[in-house]
CSV table of C-alpha atoms in Angstrom, one decimal:
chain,number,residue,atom,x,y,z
H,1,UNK,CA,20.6,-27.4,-1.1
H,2,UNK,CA,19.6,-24.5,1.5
H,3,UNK,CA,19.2,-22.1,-1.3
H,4,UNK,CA,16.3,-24.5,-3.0
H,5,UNK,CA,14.5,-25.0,0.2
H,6,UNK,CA,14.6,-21.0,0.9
H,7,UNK,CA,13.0,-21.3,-2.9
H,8,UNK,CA,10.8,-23.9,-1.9
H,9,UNK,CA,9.3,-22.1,0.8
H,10,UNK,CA,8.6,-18.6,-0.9
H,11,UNK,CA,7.0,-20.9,-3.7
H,12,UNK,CA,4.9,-22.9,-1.4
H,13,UNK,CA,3.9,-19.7,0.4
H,14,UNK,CA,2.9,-17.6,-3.5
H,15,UNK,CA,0.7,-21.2,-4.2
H,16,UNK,CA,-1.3,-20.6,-0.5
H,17,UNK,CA,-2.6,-17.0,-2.0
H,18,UNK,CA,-3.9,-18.5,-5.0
H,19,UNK,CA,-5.5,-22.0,-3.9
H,20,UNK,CA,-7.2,-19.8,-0.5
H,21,UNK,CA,-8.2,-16.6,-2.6
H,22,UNK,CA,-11.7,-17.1,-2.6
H,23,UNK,CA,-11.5,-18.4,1.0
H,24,UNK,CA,-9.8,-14.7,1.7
H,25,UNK,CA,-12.4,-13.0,-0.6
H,26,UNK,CA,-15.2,-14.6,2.0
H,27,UNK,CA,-13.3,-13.4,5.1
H,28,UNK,CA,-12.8,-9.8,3.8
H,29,UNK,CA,-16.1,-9.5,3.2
H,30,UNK,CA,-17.8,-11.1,6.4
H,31,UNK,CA,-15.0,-8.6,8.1
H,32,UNK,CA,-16.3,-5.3,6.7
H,33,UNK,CA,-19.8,-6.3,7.4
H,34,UNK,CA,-18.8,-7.0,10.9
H,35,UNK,CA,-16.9,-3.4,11.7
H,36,UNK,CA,-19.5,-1.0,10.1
H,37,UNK,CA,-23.0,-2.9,11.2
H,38,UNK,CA,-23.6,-0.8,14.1
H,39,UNK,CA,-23.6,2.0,12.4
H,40,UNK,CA,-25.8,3.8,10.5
H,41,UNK,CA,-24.3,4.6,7.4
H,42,UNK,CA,-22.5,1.3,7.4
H,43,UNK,CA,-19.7,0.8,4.9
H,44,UNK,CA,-20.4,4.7,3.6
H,45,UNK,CA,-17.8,5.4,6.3
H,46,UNK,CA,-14.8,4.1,4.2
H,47,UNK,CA,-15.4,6.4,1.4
H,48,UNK,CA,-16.4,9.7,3.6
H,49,UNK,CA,-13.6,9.2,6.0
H,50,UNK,CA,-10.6,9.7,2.8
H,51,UNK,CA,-12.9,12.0,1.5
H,52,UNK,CA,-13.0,14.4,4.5
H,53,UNK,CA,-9.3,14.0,5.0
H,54,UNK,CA,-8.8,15.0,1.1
H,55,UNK,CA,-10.6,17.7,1.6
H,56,UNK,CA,-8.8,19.5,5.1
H,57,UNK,CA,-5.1,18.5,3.5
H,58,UNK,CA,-6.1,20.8,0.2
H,59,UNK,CA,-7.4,23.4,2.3
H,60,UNK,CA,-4.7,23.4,4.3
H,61,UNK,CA,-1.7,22.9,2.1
H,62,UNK,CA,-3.6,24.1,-1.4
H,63,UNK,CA,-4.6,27.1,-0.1
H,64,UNK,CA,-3.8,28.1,3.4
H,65,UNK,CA,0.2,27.1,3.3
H,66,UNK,CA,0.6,27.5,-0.7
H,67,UNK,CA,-1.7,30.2,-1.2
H,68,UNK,CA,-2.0,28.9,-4.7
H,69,UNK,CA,-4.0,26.2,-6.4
H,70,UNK,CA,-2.1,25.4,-9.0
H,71,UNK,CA,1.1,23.0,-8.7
H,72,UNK,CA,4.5,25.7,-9.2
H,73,UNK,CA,5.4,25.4,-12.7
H,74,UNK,CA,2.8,23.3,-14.4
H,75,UNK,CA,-1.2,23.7,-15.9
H,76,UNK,CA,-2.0,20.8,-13.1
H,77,UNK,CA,-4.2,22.0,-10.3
H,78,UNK,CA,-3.1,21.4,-6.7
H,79,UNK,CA,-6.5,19.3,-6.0
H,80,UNK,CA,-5.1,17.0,-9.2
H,81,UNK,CA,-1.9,16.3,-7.9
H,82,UNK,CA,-2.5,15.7,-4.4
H,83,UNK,CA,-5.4,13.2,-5.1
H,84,UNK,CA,-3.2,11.0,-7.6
H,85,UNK,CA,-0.6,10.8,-4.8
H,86,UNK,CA,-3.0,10.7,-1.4
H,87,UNK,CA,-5.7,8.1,-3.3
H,88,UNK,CA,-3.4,5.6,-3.3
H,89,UNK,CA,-1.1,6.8,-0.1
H,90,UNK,CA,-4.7,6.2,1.9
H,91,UNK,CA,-4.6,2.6,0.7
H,92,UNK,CA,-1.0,1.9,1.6
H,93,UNK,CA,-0.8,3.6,4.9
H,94,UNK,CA,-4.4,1.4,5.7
H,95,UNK,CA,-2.6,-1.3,4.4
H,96,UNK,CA,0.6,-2.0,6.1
H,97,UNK,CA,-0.7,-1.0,9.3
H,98,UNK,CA,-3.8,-3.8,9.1
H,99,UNK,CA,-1.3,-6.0,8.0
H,100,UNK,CA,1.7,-5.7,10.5
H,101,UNK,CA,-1.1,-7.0,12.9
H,102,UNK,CA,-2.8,-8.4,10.9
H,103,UNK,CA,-1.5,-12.0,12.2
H,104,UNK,CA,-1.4,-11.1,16.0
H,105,UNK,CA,-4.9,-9.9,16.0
H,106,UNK,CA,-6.7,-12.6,13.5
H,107,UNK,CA,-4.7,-16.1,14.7
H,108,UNK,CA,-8.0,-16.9,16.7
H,109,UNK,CA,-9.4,-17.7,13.5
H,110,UNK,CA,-6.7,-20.7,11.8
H,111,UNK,CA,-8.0,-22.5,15.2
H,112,UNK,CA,-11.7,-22.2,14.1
H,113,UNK,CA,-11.0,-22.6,10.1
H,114,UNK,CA,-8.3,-24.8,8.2
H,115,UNK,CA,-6.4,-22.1,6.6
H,116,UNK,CA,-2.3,-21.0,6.3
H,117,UNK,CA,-1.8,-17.6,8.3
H,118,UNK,CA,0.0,-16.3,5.2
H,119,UNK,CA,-2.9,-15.4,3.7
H,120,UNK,CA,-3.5,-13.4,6.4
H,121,UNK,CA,-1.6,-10.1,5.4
H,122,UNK,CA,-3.6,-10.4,2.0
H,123,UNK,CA,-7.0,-10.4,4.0
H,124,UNK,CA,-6.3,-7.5,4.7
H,125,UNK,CA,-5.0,-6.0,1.3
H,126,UNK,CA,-8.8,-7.3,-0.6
H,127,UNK,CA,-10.6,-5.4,2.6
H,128,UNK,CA,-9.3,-2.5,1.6
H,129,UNK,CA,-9.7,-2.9,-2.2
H,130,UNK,CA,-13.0,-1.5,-2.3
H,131,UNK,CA,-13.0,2.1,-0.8
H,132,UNK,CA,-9.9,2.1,-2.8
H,133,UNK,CA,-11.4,1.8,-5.7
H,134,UNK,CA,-14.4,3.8,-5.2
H,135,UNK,CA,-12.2,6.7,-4.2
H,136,UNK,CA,-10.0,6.4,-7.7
H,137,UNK,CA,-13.4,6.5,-9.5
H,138,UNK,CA,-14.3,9.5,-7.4
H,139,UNK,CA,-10.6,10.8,-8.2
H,140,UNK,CA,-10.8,10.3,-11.9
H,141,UNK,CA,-14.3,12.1,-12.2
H,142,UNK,CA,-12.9,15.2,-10.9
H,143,UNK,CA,-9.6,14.6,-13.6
H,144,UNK,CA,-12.4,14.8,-16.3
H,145,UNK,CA,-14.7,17.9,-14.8
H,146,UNK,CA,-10.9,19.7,-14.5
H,147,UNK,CA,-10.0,18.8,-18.2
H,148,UNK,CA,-7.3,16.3,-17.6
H,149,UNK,CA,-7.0,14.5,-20.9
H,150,UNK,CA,-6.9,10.8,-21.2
H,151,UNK,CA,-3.9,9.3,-23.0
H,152,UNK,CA,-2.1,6.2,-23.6
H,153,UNK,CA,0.0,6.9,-20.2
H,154,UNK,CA,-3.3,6.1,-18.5
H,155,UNK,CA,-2.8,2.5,-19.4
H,156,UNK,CA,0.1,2.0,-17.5
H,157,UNK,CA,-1.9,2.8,-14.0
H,158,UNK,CA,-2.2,-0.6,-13.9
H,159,UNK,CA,1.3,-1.3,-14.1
H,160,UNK,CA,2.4,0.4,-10.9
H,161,UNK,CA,-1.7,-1.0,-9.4
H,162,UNK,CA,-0.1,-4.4,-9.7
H,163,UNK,CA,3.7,-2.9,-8.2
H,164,UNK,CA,2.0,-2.0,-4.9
H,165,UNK,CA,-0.3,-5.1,-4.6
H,166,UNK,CA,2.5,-7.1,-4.9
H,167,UNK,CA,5.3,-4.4,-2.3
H,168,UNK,CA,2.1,-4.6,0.0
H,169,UNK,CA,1.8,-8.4,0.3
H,170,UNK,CA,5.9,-8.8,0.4
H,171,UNK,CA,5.8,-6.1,2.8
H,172,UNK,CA,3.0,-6.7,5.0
H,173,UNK,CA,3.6,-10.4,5.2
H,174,UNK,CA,7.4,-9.4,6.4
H,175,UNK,CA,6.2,-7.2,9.0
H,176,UNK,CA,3.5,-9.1,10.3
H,177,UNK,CA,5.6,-11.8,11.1
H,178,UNK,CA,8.4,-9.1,12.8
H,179,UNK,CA,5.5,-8.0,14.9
H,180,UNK,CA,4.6,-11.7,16.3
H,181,UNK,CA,8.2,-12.2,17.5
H,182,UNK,CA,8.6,-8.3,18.5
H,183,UNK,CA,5.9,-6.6,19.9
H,184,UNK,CA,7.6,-3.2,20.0
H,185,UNK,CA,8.3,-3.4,16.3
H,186,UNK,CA,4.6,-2.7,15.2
H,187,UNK,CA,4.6,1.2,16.9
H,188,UNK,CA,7.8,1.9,15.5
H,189,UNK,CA,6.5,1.1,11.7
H,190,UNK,CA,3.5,3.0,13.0
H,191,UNK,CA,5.5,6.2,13.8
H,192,UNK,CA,7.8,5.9,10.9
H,193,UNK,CA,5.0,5.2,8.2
H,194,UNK,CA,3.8,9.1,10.0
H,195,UNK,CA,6.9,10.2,8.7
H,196,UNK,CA,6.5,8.7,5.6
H,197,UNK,CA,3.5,10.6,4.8
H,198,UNK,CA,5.3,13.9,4.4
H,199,UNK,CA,8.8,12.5,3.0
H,200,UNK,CA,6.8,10.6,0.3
H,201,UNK,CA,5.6,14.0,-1.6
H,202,UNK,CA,1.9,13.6,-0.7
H,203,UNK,CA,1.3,17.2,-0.3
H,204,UNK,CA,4.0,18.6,-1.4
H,205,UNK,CA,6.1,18.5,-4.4
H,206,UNK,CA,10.1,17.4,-2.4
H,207,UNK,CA,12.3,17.8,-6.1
H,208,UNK,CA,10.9,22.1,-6.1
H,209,UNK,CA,12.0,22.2,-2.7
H,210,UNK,CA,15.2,20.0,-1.8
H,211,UNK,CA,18.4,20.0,-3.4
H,212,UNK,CA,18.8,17.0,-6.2
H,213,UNK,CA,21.0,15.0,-3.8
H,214,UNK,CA,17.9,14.8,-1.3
H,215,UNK,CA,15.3,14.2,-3.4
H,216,UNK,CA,17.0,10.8,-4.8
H,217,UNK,CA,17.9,10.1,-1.5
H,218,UNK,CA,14.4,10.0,-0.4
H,219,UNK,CA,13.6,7.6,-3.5
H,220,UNK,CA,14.7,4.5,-0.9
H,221,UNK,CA,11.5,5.0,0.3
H,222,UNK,CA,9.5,2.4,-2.2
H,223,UNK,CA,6.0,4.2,-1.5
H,224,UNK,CA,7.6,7.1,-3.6
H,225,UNK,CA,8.3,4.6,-6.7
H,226,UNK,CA,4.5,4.2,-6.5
H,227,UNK,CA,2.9,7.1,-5.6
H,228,UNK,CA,5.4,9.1,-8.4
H,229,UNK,CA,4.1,6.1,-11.0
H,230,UNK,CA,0.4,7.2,-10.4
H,231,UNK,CA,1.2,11.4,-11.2
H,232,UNK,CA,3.6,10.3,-14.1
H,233,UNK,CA,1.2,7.8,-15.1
H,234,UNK,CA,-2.0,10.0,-15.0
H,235,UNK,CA,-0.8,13.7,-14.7
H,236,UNK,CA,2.9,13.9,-16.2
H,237,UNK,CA,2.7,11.2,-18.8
H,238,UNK,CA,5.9,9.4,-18.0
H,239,UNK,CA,6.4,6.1,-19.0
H,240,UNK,CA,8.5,3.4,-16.0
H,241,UNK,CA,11.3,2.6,-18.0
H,242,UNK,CA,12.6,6.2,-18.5
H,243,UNK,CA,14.3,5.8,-15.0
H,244,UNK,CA,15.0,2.0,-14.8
H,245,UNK,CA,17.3,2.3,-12.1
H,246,UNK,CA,14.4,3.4,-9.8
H,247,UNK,CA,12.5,0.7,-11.3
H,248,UNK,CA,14.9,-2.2,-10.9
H,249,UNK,CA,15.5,-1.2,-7.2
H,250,UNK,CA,11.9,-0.9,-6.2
H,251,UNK,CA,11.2,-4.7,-7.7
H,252,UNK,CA,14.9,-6.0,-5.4
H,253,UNK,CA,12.8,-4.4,-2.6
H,254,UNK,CA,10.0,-6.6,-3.0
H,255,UNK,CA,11.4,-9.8,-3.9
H,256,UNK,CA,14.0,-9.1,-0.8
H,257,UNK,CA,11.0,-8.3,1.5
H,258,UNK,CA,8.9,-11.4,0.0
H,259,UNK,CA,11.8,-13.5,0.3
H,260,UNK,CA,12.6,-12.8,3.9
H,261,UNK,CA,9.1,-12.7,4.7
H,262,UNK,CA,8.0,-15.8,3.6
H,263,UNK,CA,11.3,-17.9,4.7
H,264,UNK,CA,10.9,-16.4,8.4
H,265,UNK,CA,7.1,-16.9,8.2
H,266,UNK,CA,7.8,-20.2,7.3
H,267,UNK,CA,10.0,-20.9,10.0
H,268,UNK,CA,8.0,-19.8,12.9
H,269,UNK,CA,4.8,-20.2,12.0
H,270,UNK,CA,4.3,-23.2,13.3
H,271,UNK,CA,5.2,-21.5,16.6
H,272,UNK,CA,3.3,-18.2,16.6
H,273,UNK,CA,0.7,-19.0,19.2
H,274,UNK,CA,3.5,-19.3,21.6
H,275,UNK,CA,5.0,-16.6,21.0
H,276,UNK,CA,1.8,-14.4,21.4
């Protein structure tokens, strides 16, 4: 009987992102209008921001700590590899720290419109949907001036582009209802997702330069499941189900996350404006 209404509650939650997406569509958008409209080049900052940041981390780690452009025992160049991986790192990192306060900060507004805070997390996910996509467009016009050929593996891009929307919603909605009920939990995610930059492979390649037994043991970390997907996916031409181990435990980790989330977000929601 517990076990249906734990069911119950992760359904009811999954039928509040569909009935409210156009409602979150609105919001997104009124939001970015509202953060960039004192400035002059307005939403333009999204896309230079990444953009400068791609370019100091391949200056720095293509050339000035590698000394080479070119990844160590391949035809891809550096620039190619480290854009597959940072694109979509950009997106994540922006991601799950939005969304771990996402709640906290935004409750004002279920008191001014009638809306469920779950969709709150995925406010925050369609925000950042557009400089992500200008910046893969961006990344896959540089693929074709290099010569990267276009293959079937392309296709499955949107695979692992639907495997991080849905991590990111399981995920964010878990920790943005850890950070109403514990403050403190928000700066440690922020200092570990720092971490997570480098042991995720983003600039440099971990299986050339850690034994076997650390490099798998680094693969707990879901963003590497998706971030790997893109290279193999657009670079390496890899297909998902060659490792399906990796595979099956990256989808536990998002049904776990999505299923703690929503039963604790269902539980105290009702209560989150006492405890912030």
């Amino acid at each position: 009987m517990e076990r249906s209404v734990f069911v119950k509650q992760v359904w009811e939650v999954l039928k509040e992102q569909v009935k409210y997406t156009p409602m979150m569509v609105r919001i997104s958008r009124y939001e970015d209008r509202a953060n960039y409209q004192s400035h002059y080049l307005g939403l333009l900052w999204e896309i230079l921001n990444p953009l400068i940041q791609v370019a100091i981390y391949f200056l720095v780690f293509g050339y000035g700590l590698r000394g080479s452009s070119t990844l160590q025992g391949t035809d891809i160049s550096f620039l190619e590899w480290m854009l597959a991986g940072i694109v979509p790192w950009f997106f994540i990192n922006s991601v799950v720290m939005q969304g771990t306060t996402s709640i906290f900060n935004k409750i004002h507004l279920v008191s001014k419109m009638n809306f469920p805070m779950s969709i709150l997390p995925n406010i925050t996910i369609i925000s950042n949907l557009m400089s992500y996509f200008v910046m893969t467009i961006i990344m896959v016009i540089i693929f074709l001036l290099k010569g990267t050929p276009i293959n079937i593996y392309w296709g499955q891009y949107l695979y692992y582009f639907v495997a991080m929307i849905l991590f990111l919603f399981s995920f964010s909605l878990f920790n943005a209802t850890i950070t109403v009920l514990i403050r403190d939990y928000q700066m440690a995610l922020q200092s570990i997702m720092r971490v997570l930059f480098y042991l995720t492979g983003i600039v440099w390649n971990i299986p050339q330069l850690l034994p076997e037994w650390a490099a798998n043991l680094l693969k707990l970390n879901p963003f590497m499941y998706i971030v790997d997907g893109f290279r193999d996916s657009l670079l390496l031409g890899k297909w998902f189900w060659e490792s399906p181990s990796y595979t099956i435990y990256f989808w536990l980790l998002t049904f776990f996350f999505l299923f703690v989330g929503s039963i604790l977000h269902m539980k105290f929601r009702e209560r989150f404006v006492d405890f912030i």
